[in-house]
Structure formats: C-alpha cells, structure tokens
Amino acid sequence: DAIKEAQRSIIRVTEFATAHELADLMGVTPKEIIQHCFTMGKFVTINQRLDKETIELVSLEFGFEAEFVSEVEATEVVELEDNEEDLVIRPPVVTIMGHVDHGKTSLLDYIRSSNVVAGESGGITQHIGAYEVSLDGDRKITFLDTPGHEAFTAMRARGAQVTDIVILVVSADDSVMPQTIEAINHSKAAEVPIVVAINKIDKPEANPEKIKTQLSEAGVLVEDWGGEYQCQEISAKQGTGIDELMEKVLTEAEIRELKANFSREVPARGIIVEAELDKGKGVVSTVLVQRGFLKVGDPFVAGHTMGRVRALMDERGKRIREAGPSQPVSVLGFEDLPQSGDEFTVMLSDKEAREIAQKRQIIRREHEFRRSTRVKLDSIARQIKEGLMKELSVIIKADTDGSIQALADGLMKIQNEEVKVQIIHQGVGQITETDVLLAAASDAIIIGFRVRPNVNAKKLAEKEDLDVRFYSVIYHVIEDIEQALEGMLSPEL
Ligand code: GDP
C-alpha cells in the first residue's frame, strides 16, 4: 500500500471541477468517471460540477491524488525554461517596513525626490506603486511604494513574491515596537533578507545602541555586533546616511546574485503591483516586469482579465516603448481591473489570452455560486430533512475559558436524531480572519460569545457569506441551536 501511495501521481484540479475536466486530467473518459460516481450513489452528468469530496474519492480510485488549486493556478501558462545565457543580473526590488511613524514614508519620499537623473528635467513625479532609482555606475534599485508589511503579505498570500530585500526602519528616538517585530517575522517567513535602517539620528535623544540591543533580542543581530544583518544609521529628514544605505542594499543584492531573463525573444511576464480605474483612461495598472521585455501591442492575460498593451508609462510620466526586468511600468489596455499580486503574462495572440481569461472567469463564477450555498443556521432544518446534513460544525470564540467550557458542555447535550453538533475549534478572544477561513473551509458556523470579530474578519465573513452569530447568554446559544435543528429558527436580520 505504501508503494501504491508513493506511485500515485498528483493532479492539480479546482475545487469544483466537472466530470469532463477531471477525466481529461486523469486521461480517462468522462463515462468512466460518471460510472464510478454511480457506484458511489451519485448521479452526475458530464458537465456537472462535482464537490471536493467526490473529486478526492474518484481520483484516488483512478490512482491519482487531487491537489486543489485556484482557477488561475489550474490554467497557468506553462513556463518555458530560461536559456542560461539570457540570465543577467537585475536590480533588486525593495520594500520598506517598520513601525508606524518610524519614517518609512519619509525615507521613500527622500529617495524619490533626490533621484533626479542628470540631464532630465524632472524627478519621479507619478505615484504608480513602485519606482526605480539610478545610482552611480549604472546601478539601479526598484522600490515598492507601499510601505508596511500588509501589502507585502497580501501579495504573498496570493502566491506572488516580488520583494528581494526589506529595509527595516526603526526610529532611534523610540524602541523596537510591535510592528517592527511583525515586519521581522513576515520578512523571515518569506525568507527575504533584511537591511536595518536606524532612522532619526538627527534627533538629540536618538539612541541607536539601544535599538541595536533590542533588535538583537528580537533575533536581528547587526553586523558590527558580529551578526549577519547590515545596519545603517540615517536621517530620512536630512538625508544623512542614505547613500550608504543604498550601497548596503546593493551589496545584499550582489550576494544574492539576482538574475532575470533579459531576452527580447521570450514573452514578458510580471506581477500586478497596483490597479485602479481612471475616469478618462480606463484601467491603469502598474506591472513589475520579471522576465523579458513588455512592449506596446503585446496581448496579455492578468488574473481573470486580459487585454493588449495600449501604452506604457514610467514613474516620470514619460511614455516608453518597452520595459524590462525589475522595471515598474504603468500599463494601459486592460479590459477589466486586475488585483495586486495577479500574475501578468504576455500571450501569443488576443485569442489565446481571451480563452484563458474566460475560462478563469467561468470557474470563478461557478465557485462563487457554490460558495453561496453555505451552511446557515436558519436553513439547516431543511437541509437535515433533505438528508444533506449530518453534522453541524461550530467554531466558538468567547471571552473566557469558563464560557467556552459551559458552551461546549451545553452544545454536547443537544440531542437530535439526525444531526450531531461538532465543535471544530474553540478559543478565547476576538474572532479573527483565521477563524473565518477555517469556518469557510469546513462549512462551519461561528459563535461569538461576548466577543466580536476584528475588522478584517468581519469583511471576510461578509465576502464569504458566513453565518456569524453573537451571544452573551449561554442559554440563548443552546436554544438557537436546538431550534435550528428543529427548523424553528427565523433568519437573522
Ligand atoms: P511612517 O509612518 O513610518 O511612514 O513615518 P513617516 O515617514 O510618516 O514619519 C513620521 C514622522 O517622523 C513625521 O513627522 C516625519 O517628519 C518624522 N521623521 C521621519 N524621519 C525623520 C528623521 O530622520 N528625523 C526627524 N527628526 N524626523 C523624522
């Protein structure tokens, strides 16, 4: 059996693939899938979308293991191998992180305004979400213009890693703060190297040594103390130490030997950094090119949308004909708004780009439709009657351990012939995004007992259309669940 297990090949499939799609992936006929479903007591047609469990079982039966991927991943454009001779050193892409008010924006602004290319009239005038600066000796650095780790992590959650180096800003007149620690943890989790910038050294009360001590306690031992992290004292306000900081970033980049394919023959690829709808121009989106050269006229697919490059503009507002690796460029020509973190890929033809985008849209719509049939407390009685539900999964978040215990005891006592209540997660504290994701993934309802969701969790619960209920009396929870199981609960308004 162990050998069988090891031999099983993996198929990358979306959560609600059709019998037809699944058959194609496994190289069998749809008829075989339908017949197999029939033996499991399920009647399906060729274009009917299956559920996760069925896909899992059916693939196992045919000797495959299903790996569930998003519609974008499932329709990803096959990557070509880069030719070794096309790989050339590219500029590093840098994100500035740190605690609020420690000087992230000031640093970005200083670098932006000081970088006036010789012979050109203007510096960087446009906020396109990223900009590239030129240093002595034809060296360049690309900065992502959104400071902080939220954007960084949001992109990473979508599978896009664009940052090569993090500049961690810590104010010398303050301390290592919670967001400093978060920035360190996020960078380390992403395995992105950190260069420390101790800011505001112009202030009389600045105490860089204290900051270094605190950083070492947070797992960041700086170089002059024998550690591996480069560190520079700066003043983002007066410009002190900024050149040195840039040198250190470039040294870090050299160690990493960051390379990209600079061939003009390969179709360009990049990541969406930012996108917005402009009244006059339509969709304007910034793409950070990662491979090849993006040119005017190129057809492309980006996330669930597509288009053809109508115009390219740099961060100085100048129209350009092409953009190469590590170069951020503002692109016109999208049919619809992409999302930051979406992959952007040049295709051979409009037709090909449209086919992929349409396929992704169709699958997304189907998924949304499926997700809209989530478990709701007020409709579970009907689902029980129809035999659709045998277990009610519940997540409990409460103010104290005592409350959780009392609730759990109460819920366990609820007796119903058809359905049992299952507590899949419980904890003290606010309802968080992780709770909501867990509920969405396991079709559970969330009970908040004398606690509320945080802002992000609330938004996510709305988006995922999840049933979150709030109580402050234990008896009311038990009563609601009991009534729901008997079909007497009226919908939450
Ligand atoms: P952010 O929240 O990290 O983006 O911080 P900001 O860049 O907005 O800076 C917060 C405050 O610190 C502002 O009032 C800045 O003027 C000030 N500041 C930033 N850098 C320096 C510096 O090097 N020296 C001094 N004295 N003040 C600074």
Short mmCIF file of C-alpha atoms and ligand atoms in Angstrom, two decimals:
data_model
loop_
_atom_site.label_atom_id
_atom_site.label_comp_id
_atom_site.label_asym_id
_atom_site.label_seq_id
_atom_site.Cartn_x
_atom_site.Cartn_y
_atom_site.Cartn_z
CA ASP A 1 0.00 0.00 0.00
CA ALA A 2 2.90 2.31 0.78
CA ILE A 3 4.28 1.70 -2.69
CA LYS A 4 0.88 2.39 -4.19
CA GLU A 5 0.76 5.62 -2.22
CA ALA A 6 4.16 6.72 -3.47
CA GLN A 7 3.31 5.92 -7.06
CA ARG A 8 0.18 7.96 -7.06
CA SER A 9 0.59 10.91 -9.36
CA ILE A 10 -0.77 14.27 -8.39
CA ILE A 11 -3.37 16.10 -10.44
CA ARG A 12 -3.83 19.84 -9.99
CA VAL A 13 -7.56 20.40 -10.02
CA THR A 14 -10.00 23.13 -8.98
CA GLU A 15 -12.38 22.53 -6.10
CA PHE A 16 -15.47 22.06 -8.26
CA ALA A 17 -14.11 20.56 -11.46
CA THR A 18 -16.60 18.92 -13.84
CA ALA A 19 -16.59 15.21 -14.60
CA HIS A 20 -15.25 16.17 -18.01
CA GLU A 21 -12.35 18.26 -16.69
CA LEU A 22 -11.44 15.61 -14.15
CA ALA A 23 -11.47 12.92 -16.84
CA ASP A 24 -9.13 14.99 -19.03
CA LEU A 25 -6.68 15.49 -16.17
CA MET A 26 -6.52 11.77 -15.45
CA GLY A 27 -6.55 10.62 -19.04
CA VAL A 28 -9.74 8.58 -18.69
CA THR A 29 -13.12 9.00 -20.37
CA PRO A 30 -15.87 11.07 -18.72
CA LYS A 31 -18.02 7.97 -18.94
CA GLU A 32 -15.69 6.12 -16.58
CA ILE A 33 -15.99 8.96 -14.06
CA ILE A 34 -19.76 9.02 -14.32
CA GLN A 35 -19.95 5.27 -13.88
CA HIS A 36 -17.72 5.42 -10.86
CA CYS A 37 -19.82 8.16 -9.28
CA PHE A 38 -22.84 6.00 -9.91
CA THR A 39 -21.32 3.15 -7.88
CA MET A 40 -20.84 5.66 -5.07
CA GLY A 41 -24.52 6.52 -5.27
CA LYS A 42 -24.08 9.83 -7.07
CA PHE A 43 -25.76 10.66 -10.35
CA VAL A 44 -23.70 13.14 -12.28
CA THR A 45 -23.67 14.40 -15.83
CA ILE A 46 -20.64 15.17 -17.94
CA ASN A 47 -20.60 18.94 -17.38
CA GLN A 48 -21.84 18.91 -13.83
CA ARG A 49 -19.50 20.32 -11.22
CA LEU A 50 -18.50 17.79 -8.60
CA ASP A 51 -17.73 18.55 -4.98
CA LYS A 52 -14.36 18.35 -3.30
CA GLU A 53 -15.01 15.06 -1.55
CA THR A 54 -16.20 13.35 -4.72
CA ILE A 55 -13.18 14.62 -6.66
CA GLU A 56 -10.89 13.29 -3.95
CA LEU A 57 -12.53 9.86 -3.88
CA VAL A 58 -12.76 9.49 -7.64
CA SER A 59 -9.14 10.48 -8.21
CA LEU A 60 -7.95 8.00 -5.58
CA GLU A 61 -9.93 5.30 -7.32
CA PHE A 62 -8.09 6.03 -10.58
CA GLY A 63 -4.69 6.11 -8.88
CA PHE A 64 -4.32 9.88 -8.57
CA GLU A 65 -4.07 12.29 -5.72
CA ALA A 66 -6.00 15.53 -6.09
CA GLU A 67 -4.20 18.73 -5.20
CA PHE A 68 -6.72 21.55 -5.06
CA VAL A 69 -5.62 24.77 -6.74
CA SER A 70 -7.26 28.06 -7.69
CA GLU A 71 -8.70 28.60 -11.16
CA VAL A 72 -5.71 30.81 -12.00
CA GLU A 73 -3.21 28.15 -10.95
CA ALA A 74 -5.13 25.47 -12.81
CA THR A 75 -4.97 27.46 -16.03
CA GLU A 76 -1.46 28.80 -15.53
CA VAL A 77 0.51 29.38 -18.65
CA VAL A 78 3.21 26.73 -18.97
CA GLU A 79 6.61 28.19 -18.12
CA LEU A 80 9.42 27.95 -20.61
CA GLU A 81 12.89 27.11 -19.37
CA ASP A 82 15.17 30.15 -19.40
CA ASN A 83 18.29 29.86 -21.54
CA GLU A 84 21.31 30.22 -19.28
CA GLU A 85 22.88 32.91 -21.50
CA ASP A 86 19.75 35.08 -21.25
CA LEU A 87 20.03 35.32 -17.46
CA VAL A 88 21.58 38.63 -16.44
CA ILE A 89 21.94 40.43 -13.08
CA ARG A 90 18.87 42.59 -12.44
CA PRO A 91 18.14 45.42 -9.99
CA PRO A 92 16.81 44.33 -6.57
CA VAL A 93 13.21 45.04 -5.59
CA VAL A 94 12.96 46.59 -2.12
CA THR A 95 10.08 47.07 0.34
CA ILE A 96 10.39 49.43 3.30
CA MET A 97 8.86 48.14 6.52
CA GLY A 98 8.72 49.24 10.13
CA HIS A 99 6.51 50.59 12.90
CA VAL A 100 4.14 53.48 12.23
CA ASP A 101 5.81 56.91 12.45
CA HIS A 102 9.32 55.48 12.35
CA GLY A 103 9.88 57.17 8.97
CA LYS A 104 9.00 54.72 6.15
CA THR A 105 7.19 57.32 4.05
CA SER A 106 9.86 59.95 4.72
CA LEU A 107 12.55 57.57 3.52
CA LEU A 108 10.60 56.68 0.35
CA ASP A 109 9.98 60.39 -0.28
CA TYR A 110 13.60 61.34 0.27
CA ILE A 111 14.89 58.68 -2.13
CA ARG A 112 12.24 59.58 -4.69
CA SER A 113 12.88 63.31 -4.63
CA SER A 114 16.67 63.06 -4.54
CA ASN A 115 16.78 60.85 -7.60
CA VAL A 116 16.76 63.35 -10.41
CA VAL A 117 18.52 61.76 -13.32
CA ALA A 118 21.25 64.03 -14.70
CA GLY A 119 20.16 65.86 -17.80
CA GLU A 120 16.48 65.21 -17.17
CA SER A 121 14.22 67.97 -16.06
CA GLY A 122 12.09 66.12 -13.58
CA GLY A 123 12.42 63.58 -10.81
CA ILE A 124 9.86 60.94 -10.01
CA THR A 125 6.52 62.65 -10.24
CA GLN A 126 3.96 59.88 -10.59
CA HIS A 127 2.82 57.55 -7.84
CA ILE A 128 2.47 54.32 -9.76
CA GLY A 129 3.07 51.97 -6.81
CA ALA A 130 6.75 51.43 -7.48
CA TYR A 131 9.72 53.39 -8.76
CA GLU A 132 13.22 52.73 -9.94
CA VAL A 133 16.20 54.84 -8.89
CA SER A 134 19.56 55.07 -10.63
CA LEU A 135 22.77 55.18 -8.66
CA ASP A 136 26.39 55.69 -9.65
CA GLY A 137 27.83 53.28 -12.15
CA ASP A 138 24.57 52.44 -13.90
CA ARG A 139 23.28 50.58 -10.88
CA LYS A 140 19.58 50.58 -10.06
CA ILE A 141 17.20 49.75 -7.23
CA THR A 142 13.43 49.33 -7.54
CA PHE A 143 11.30 50.42 -4.58
CA LEU A 144 7.77 49.30 -3.92
CA ASP A 145 5.97 52.49 -2.98
CA THR A 146 3.57 50.98 -0.44
CA PRO A 147 5.33 50.93 2.90
CA GLY A 148 4.50 48.35 5.54
CA HIS A 149 4.04 44.62 5.65
CA GLU A 150 0.32 44.43 4.85
CA ALA A 151 0.76 44.85 1.09
CA PHE A 152 3.80 42.57 1.20
CA THR A 153 1.88 39.82 2.97
CA ALA A 154 -1.28 40.30 0.92
CA MET A 155 0.75 39.73 -2.23
CA ARG A 156 2.47 36.74 -0.72
CA ALA A 157 -0.88 35.24 0.23
CA ARG A 158 -1.74 35.36 -3.46
CA GLY A 159 1.43 33.49 -4.27
CA ALA A 160 3.38 36.48 -5.52
CA GLN A 161 6.77 37.17 -4.05
CA VAL A 162 8.20 40.34 -5.55
CA THR A 163 10.36 41.74 -2.76
CA ASP A 164 14.05 40.75 -2.77
CA ILE A 165 15.21 42.85 0.17
CA VAL A 166 13.42 44.51 3.09
CA ILE A 167 14.65 47.76 4.59
CA LEU A 168 13.56 47.68 8.22
CA VAL A 169 13.18 51.23 9.54
CA VAL A 170 13.47 51.69 13.31
CA SER A 171 13.36 55.11 14.90
CA ALA A 172 16.37 55.84 17.11
CA ASP A 173 14.28 58.04 19.41
CA ASP A 174 11.78 55.24 20.02
CA SER A 175 12.07 51.47 20.52
CA VAL A 176 11.59 48.22 18.70
CA MET A 177 7.79 48.19 18.55
CA PRO A 178 5.08 45.57 17.79
CA GLN A 179 5.05 46.36 14.05
CA THR A 180 8.87 46.19 13.99
CA ILE A 181 8.60 42.65 15.31
CA GLU A 182 5.81 41.84 12.83
CA ALA A 183 7.93 43.15 9.96
CA ILE A 184 10.84 40.97 11.11
CA ASN A 185 8.62 37.90 11.34
CA HIS A 186 6.98 38.49 7.96
CA SER A 187 10.35 39.00 6.25
CA LYS A 188 11.81 35.92 7.87
CA ALA A 189 8.75 33.84 6.96
CA ALA A 190 9.20 34.92 3.35
CA GLU A 191 12.97 34.30 3.60
CA VAL A 192 13.64 37.83 2.43
CA PRO A 193 16.90 39.41 3.72
CA ILE A 194 16.67 42.48 5.94
CA VAL A 195 18.83 45.59 5.91
CA VAL A 196 18.29 47.70 9.05
CA ALA A 197 17.96 51.49 8.85
CA ILE A 198 18.10 53.21 12.21
CA ASN A 199 16.32 56.48 11.49
CA LYS A 200 16.04 59.96 13.03
CA ILE A 201 19.66 60.07 14.20
CA ASP A 202 19.48 63.86 13.81
CA LYS A 203 17.38 63.96 16.96
CA PRO A 204 19.25 64.77 20.18
CA GLU A 205 17.53 61.97 22.05
CA ALA A 206 18.46 59.39 19.39
CA ASN A 207 19.93 56.23 20.91
CA PRO A 208 21.00 53.80 18.15
CA GLU A 209 22.79 51.46 20.58
CA LYS A 210 19.57 50.86 22.48
CA ILE A 211 17.84 49.95 19.20
CA LYS A 212 20.62 47.51 18.29
CA THR A 213 20.25 45.82 21.68
CA GLN A 214 16.51 45.49 21.25
CA LEU A 215 16.91 44.21 17.69
CA SER A 216 19.31 41.52 18.88
CA GLU A 217 16.70 40.46 21.41
CA ALA A 218 14.22 40.22 18.51
CA GLY A 219 16.56 37.92 16.58
CA VAL A 220 18.22 40.54 14.37
CA LEU A 221 21.89 40.82 15.34
CA VAL A 222 23.53 43.62 13.35
CA GLU A 223 26.85 43.25 11.52
CA ASP A 224 29.03 45.49 13.70
CA TRP A 225 27.98 43.34 16.62
CA GLY A 226 29.04 40.19 14.82
CA GLY A 227 25.66 39.39 13.32
CA GLU A 228 24.55 38.85 9.72
CA TYR A 229 22.33 41.92 9.33
CA GLN A 230 23.69 45.06 7.68
CA CYS A 231 22.71 48.22 9.51
CA GLN A 232 22.91 51.92 8.68
CA GLU A 233 22.16 54.97 10.78
CA ILE A 234 20.19 57.51 8.76
CA SER A 235 18.13 60.64 8.88
CA ALA A 236 15.33 60.43 6.34
CA LYS A 237 14.66 64.09 7.02
CA GLN A 238 18.17 65.43 6.36
CA GLY A 239 19.38 62.73 4.01
CA THR A 240 22.24 61.58 6.25
CA GLY A 241 23.44 58.03 5.54
CA ILE A 242 21.05 57.36 2.67
CA ASP A 243 23.81 56.82 0.08
CA GLU A 244 25.45 54.36 2.47
CA LEU A 245 22.12 52.62 2.97
CA MET A 246 21.72 52.23 -0.80
CA GLU A 247 25.25 50.77 -1.00
CA LYS A 248 24.34 48.21 1.65
CA VAL A 249 21.18 47.25 -0.24
CA LEU A 250 23.24 46.76 -3.39
CA THR A 251 25.80 44.66 -1.51
CA GLU A 252 22.98 42.47 -0.25
CA ALA A 253 21.67 42.17 -3.81
CA GLU A 254 25.12 41.21 -5.12
CA ILE A 255 25.37 38.39 -2.58
CA ARG A 256 22.02 37.06 -3.79
CA GLU A 257 23.00 37.21 -7.48
CA LEU A 258 19.51 38.21 -8.52
CA LYS A 259 19.05 37.42 -12.16
CA ALA A 260 16.32 37.63 -14.75
CA ASN A 261 15.80 36.64 -18.36
CA PHE A 262 16.62 39.74 -20.43
CA SER A 263 15.90 38.14 -23.79
CA ARG A 264 13.71 40.08 -26.20
CA GLU A 265 12.51 36.80 -27.71
CA VAL A 266 10.60 35.42 -24.71
CA PRO A 267 7.06 36.56 -23.88
CA ALA A 268 7.25 39.03 -21.00
CA ARG A 269 5.91 38.17 -17.57
CA GLY A 270 5.38 40.21 -14.44
CA ILE A 271 3.26 40.88 -11.38
CA ILE A 272 0.48 43.41 -10.89
CA VAL A 273 1.58 45.87 -8.21
CA GLU A 274 -1.36 48.22 -8.30
CA ALA A 275 -4.52 48.78 -10.34
CA GLU A 276 -7.16 51.46 -10.44
CA LEU A 277 -9.97 52.70 -12.60
CA ASP A 278 -9.34 56.13 -14.08
CA LYS A 279 -12.34 58.01 -15.46
CA GLY A 280 -10.55 59.09 -18.60
CA LYS A 281 -8.04 56.36 -19.24
CA GLY A 282 -9.92 53.27 -18.05
CA VAL A 283 -7.93 50.69 -16.12
CA VAL A 284 -4.44 51.88 -15.21
CA SER A 285 -2.25 49.25 -13.66
CA THR A 286 1.37 49.03 -12.62
CA VAL A 287 3.22 45.92 -13.67
CA LEU A 288 6.59 44.96 -12.27
CA VAL A 289 8.28 43.14 -15.12
CA GLN A 290 10.08 39.96 -14.06
CA ARG A 291 11.07 38.39 -17.34
CA GLY A 292 11.64 39.61 -20.90
CA PHE A 293 10.53 42.96 -22.27
CA LEU A 294 6.96 44.18 -22.20
CA LYS A 295 6.11 46.11 -25.36
CA VAL A 296 3.28 48.22 -26.70
CA GLY A 297 0.91 45.95 -28.65
CA ASP A 298 1.53 42.81 -26.56
CA PRO A 299 -1.63 40.75 -25.83
CA PHE A 300 -1.73 39.56 -22.23
CA VAL A 301 -3.69 37.77 -19.53
CA ALA A 302 -3.62 39.01 -15.91
CA GLY A 303 -5.57 37.15 -13.24
CA HIS A 304 -9.15 37.00 -14.51
CA THR A 305 -8.78 39.69 -17.10
CA MET A 306 -6.90 40.24 -20.35
CA GLY A 307 -6.02 42.98 -22.78
CA ARG A 308 -3.48 44.38 -25.17
CA VAL A 309 -0.83 46.93 -24.15
CA ARG A 310 -2.04 50.29 -25.47
CA ALA A 311 0.57 52.47 -23.77
CA LEU A 312 3.45 52.16 -21.31
CA MET A 313 4.49 54.94 -18.94
CA ASP A 314 7.32 55.18 -16.44
CA GLU A 315 7.25 56.79 -12.97
CA ARG A 316 8.32 60.11 -14.53
CA GLY A 317 5.13 60.21 -16.58
CA LYS A 318 7.06 59.57 -19.76
CA ARG A 319 5.77 57.27 -22.47
CA ILE A 320 8.13 54.37 -23.12
CA ARG A 321 8.14 51.64 -25.76
CA GLU A 322 9.23 48.74 -23.59
CA ALA A 323 10.02 47.76 -20.01
CA GLY A 324 12.45 45.08 -18.86
CA PRO A 325 13.13 43.08 -15.67
CA SER A 326 12.69 44.86 -12.30
CA GLN A 327 11.23 47.85 -14.12
CA PRO A 328 7.86 49.04 -12.86
CA VAL A 329 5.65 50.35 -15.63
CA SER A 330 2.19 51.82 -15.81
CA VAL A 331 0.16 49.89 -18.38
CA LEU A 332 -2.98 50.89 -20.29
CA GLY A 333 -5.12 48.40 -22.21
CA PHE A 334 -6.78 46.16 -19.61
CA GLU A 335 -10.35 45.00 -20.24
CA ASP A 336 -11.09 44.84 -16.55
CA LEU A 337 -9.47 45.61 -13.20
CA PRO A 338 -6.81 43.09 -12.13
CA GLN A 339 -5.81 42.65 -8.47
CA SER A 340 -2.43 43.39 -7.00
CA GLY A 341 -0.45 40.17 -6.81
CA ASP A 342 -2.01 38.80 -10.00
CA GLU A 343 0.39 37.34 -12.46
CA PHE A 344 0.69 39.16 -15.77
CA THR A 345 1.68 37.07 -18.79
CA VAL A 346 2.13 38.06 -22.42
CA MET A 347 0.42 35.65 -24.81
CA LEU A 348 0.97 34.88 -28.46
CA SER A 349 -2.44 36.17 -29.53
CA ASP A 350 -5.52 38.02 -28.29
CA LYS A 351 -7.48 34.85 -28.88
CA GLU A 352 -5.27 32.81 -26.60
CA ALA A 353 -5.37 35.48 -23.88
CA ARG A 354 -9.16 35.69 -24.09
CA GLU A 355 -9.57 31.94 -23.85
CA ILE A 356 -7.61 31.72 -20.61
CA ALA A 357 -9.27 34.77 -19.05
CA GLN A 358 -12.74 33.47 -19.93
CA LYS A 359 -12.01 30.05 -18.55
CA ARG A 360 -10.88 31.62 -15.26
CA GLN A 361 -13.98 33.80 -15.10
CA ILE A 362 -16.32 30.89 -15.68
CA ILE A 363 -14.68 28.78 -12.99
CA ARG A 364 -14.72 31.72 -10.56
CA ARG A 365 -18.43 32.30 -11.13
CA GLU A 366 -19.18 28.63 -10.56
CA HIS A 367 -17.16 28.69 -7.37
CA GLU A 368 -18.95 31.77 -6.12
CA PHE A 369 -22.26 30.10 -6.85
CA ARG A 370 -21.17 27.03 -4.91
CA ARG A 371 -19.92 29.09 -2.02
CA SER A 372 -23.23 30.91 -1.79
CA THR A 373 -24.83 27.69 -0.63
CA ARG A 374 -23.08 27.79 2.72
CA VAL A 375 -24.45 26.44 5.96
CA LYS A 376 -26.85 28.88 7.57
CA LEU A 377 -28.33 28.26 10.95
CA ASP A 378 -31.81 29.23 9.76
CA SER A 379 -31.83 26.79 6.87
CA ILE A 380 -30.23 23.76 8.39
CA ALA A 381 -33.52 22.11 9.31
CA ARG A 382 -34.44 21.94 5.64
CA GLN A 383 -31.02 20.55 4.82
CA ILE A 384 -31.41 17.96 7.55
CA LYS A 385 -34.80 16.92 6.17
CA GLU A 386 -33.36 16.58 2.71
CA GLY A 387 -30.63 14.44 4.16
CA LEU A 388 -27.97 16.94 3.12
CA MET A 389 -26.56 17.43 6.55
CA LYS A 390 -25.49 15.03 9.24
CA GLU A 391 -23.21 17.19 11.28
CA LEU A 392 -23.29 20.84 12.28
CA SER A 393 -19.75 22.19 12.59
CA VAL A 394 -19.31 25.03 15.06
CA ILE A 395 -16.46 27.37 15.93
CA ILE A 396 -16.67 29.00 19.34
CA LYS A 397 -14.83 32.19 20.26
CA ALA A 398 -15.53 33.50 23.75
CA ASP A 399 -14.33 35.92 26.42
CA THR A 400 -13.08 33.33 28.90
CA ASP A 401 -12.17 29.67 29.18
CA GLY A 402 -15.07 29.26 31.57
CA SER A 403 -17.57 30.44 28.96
CA ILE A 404 -16.14 28.07 26.37
CA GLN A 405 -16.41 25.15 28.73
CA ALA A 406 -20.00 25.97 29.63
CA LEU A 407 -20.96 26.40 25.98
CA ALA A 408 -19.25 23.21 24.92
CA ASP A 409 -20.99 21.25 27.66
CA GLY A 410 -24.35 22.71 26.68
CA LEU A 411 -23.91 22.05 22.97
CA MET A 412 -22.79 18.48 23.55
CA LYS A 413 -26.02 17.80 25.39
CA ILE A 414 -28.19 18.75 22.45
CA GLN A 415 -29.76 15.60 21.21
CA ASN A 416 -31.09 15.25 17.76
CA GLU A 417 -31.65 12.00 15.94
CA GLU A 418 -30.33 13.11 12.58
CA VAL A 419 -27.62 15.62 13.34
CA LYS A 420 -24.80 15.95 15.77
CA VAL A 421 -23.06 19.13 16.78
CA GLN A 422 -19.32 19.13 16.30
CA ILE A 423 -17.07 21.82 17.77
CA ILE A 424 -14.16 22.05 15.35
CA HIS A 425 -12.34 24.93 17.01
CA GLN A 426 -12.64 26.95 20.18
CA GLY A 427 -10.63 29.76 21.68
CA VAL A 428 -10.56 32.82 23.89
CA GLY A 429 -10.50 36.21 22.14
CA GLN A 430 -11.75 38.13 19.13
CA ILE A 431 -12.98 36.39 16.01
CA THR A 432 -10.07 36.61 13.57
CA GLU A 433 -9.57 36.07 9.86
CA THR A 434 -8.11 32.66 10.59
CA ASP A 435 -11.36 31.65 12.32
CA VAL A 436 -13.36 32.83 9.32
CA LEU A 437 -11.10 30.99 6.89
CA LEU A 438 -11.42 27.86 8.96
CA ALA A 439 -15.21 28.20 9.01
CA ALA A 440 -15.31 28.75 5.26
CA ALA A 441 -13.07 25.78 4.63
CA SER A 442 -15.11 23.48 6.86
CA ASP A 443 -18.62 24.83 6.29
CA ALA A 444 -18.99 25.77 9.91
CA ILE A 445 -20.91 28.50 11.69
CA ILE A 446 -19.15 30.83 14.12
CA ILE A 447 -20.46 31.65 17.56
CA GLY A 448 -19.07 34.76 19.20
CA PHE A 449 -19.77 34.72 22.90
CA ARG A 450 -19.20 38.18 24.39
CA VAL A 451 -16.61 38.80 21.65
CA ARG A 452 -16.78 40.49 18.24
CA PRO A 453 -14.83 39.97 15.04
CA ASN A 454 -11.96 42.28 14.14
CA VAL A 455 -12.42 44.49 11.07
CA ASN A 456 -10.75 42.15 8.60
CA ALA A 457 -12.56 39.12 9.93
CA LYS A 458 -15.87 40.95 9.58
CA LYS A 459 -15.15 41.89 5.97
CA LEU A 460 -14.03 38.39 5.13
CA ALA A 461 -17.12 36.84 6.75
CA GLU A 462 -19.32 39.11 4.63
CA LYS A 463 -17.42 38.26 1.49
CA GLU A 464 -17.52 34.55 2.22
CA ASP A 465 -21.18 34.83 3.24
CA LEU A 466 -20.66 33.04 6.52
CA ASP A 467 -23.07 32.78 9.42
CA VAL A 468 -21.54 34.52 12.42
CA ARG A 469 -23.76 34.88 15.49
CA PHE A 470 -23.22 36.84 18.66
CA TYR A 471 -24.49 36.00 22.12
CA SER A 472 -23.98 36.99 25.71
CA VAL A 473 -26.22 34.42 27.40
CA ILE A 474 -25.36 30.74 27.21
CA TYR A 475 -28.95 29.65 27.34
CA HIS A 476 -29.68 31.65 24.17
CA VAL A 477 -26.96 29.84 22.23
CA ILE A 478 -28.28 26.43 23.21
CA GLU A 479 -31.84 27.47 22.45
CA ASP A 480 -30.94 28.80 19.00
CA ILE A 481 -29.05 25.70 18.01
CA GLU A 482 -31.82 23.46 19.30
CA GLN A 483 -34.45 25.41 17.43
CA ALA A 484 -32.34 25.50 14.30
CA LEU A 485 -32.00 21.76 14.34
CA GLU A 486 -35.77 21.52 14.54
CA GLY A 487 -36.27 24.13 11.85
CA MET A 488 -37.92 26.75 14.01
CA LEU A 489 -35.31 29.46 13.87
CA SER A 490 -36.13 32.59 11.96
CA PRO A 491 -33.43 34.09 9.76
CA GLU A 492 -31.02 36.58 11.31
CA LEU A 493 -31.82 40.05 10.03
P1 GDP B 1 5.80 56.23 8.68
O1 GDP B 1 4.52 56.16 9.42
O2 GDP B 1 6.74 55.15 9.09
O3 GDP B 1 5.65 56.31 7.19
O4 GDP B 1 6.55 57.57 9.18
P2 GDP B 1 6.64 59.00 8.47
O5 GDP B 1 7.61 58.94 7.36
O6 GDP B 1 5.28 59.49 8.19
O7 GDP B 1 7.34 59.83 9.64
C1 GDP B 1 6.70 60.10 10.89
C2 GDP B 1 7.19 61.39 11.45
O8 GDP B 1 8.57 61.34 11.72
C3 GDP B 1 6.98 62.58 10.52
O9 GDP B 1 6.58 63.67 11.26
C4 GDP B 1 8.36 62.80 9.92
O10 GDP B 1 8.57 64.14 9.57
C5 GDP B 1 9.26 62.40 11.08
N1 GDP B 1 10.55 61.91 10.62
C6 GDP B 1 10.78 60.93 9.70
N2 GDP B 1 12.09 60.75 9.54
C7 GDP B 1 12.72 61.62 10.35
C8 GDP B 1 14.10 61.93 10.62
O11 GDP B 1 15.03 61.34 10.07
N3 GDP B 1 14.34 62.88 11.55
C9 GDP B 1 13.35 63.56 12.19
N4 GDP B 1 13.70 64.48 13.07
N5 GDP B 1 12.08 63.31 11.95
C10 GDP B 1 11.75 62.36 11.05
#
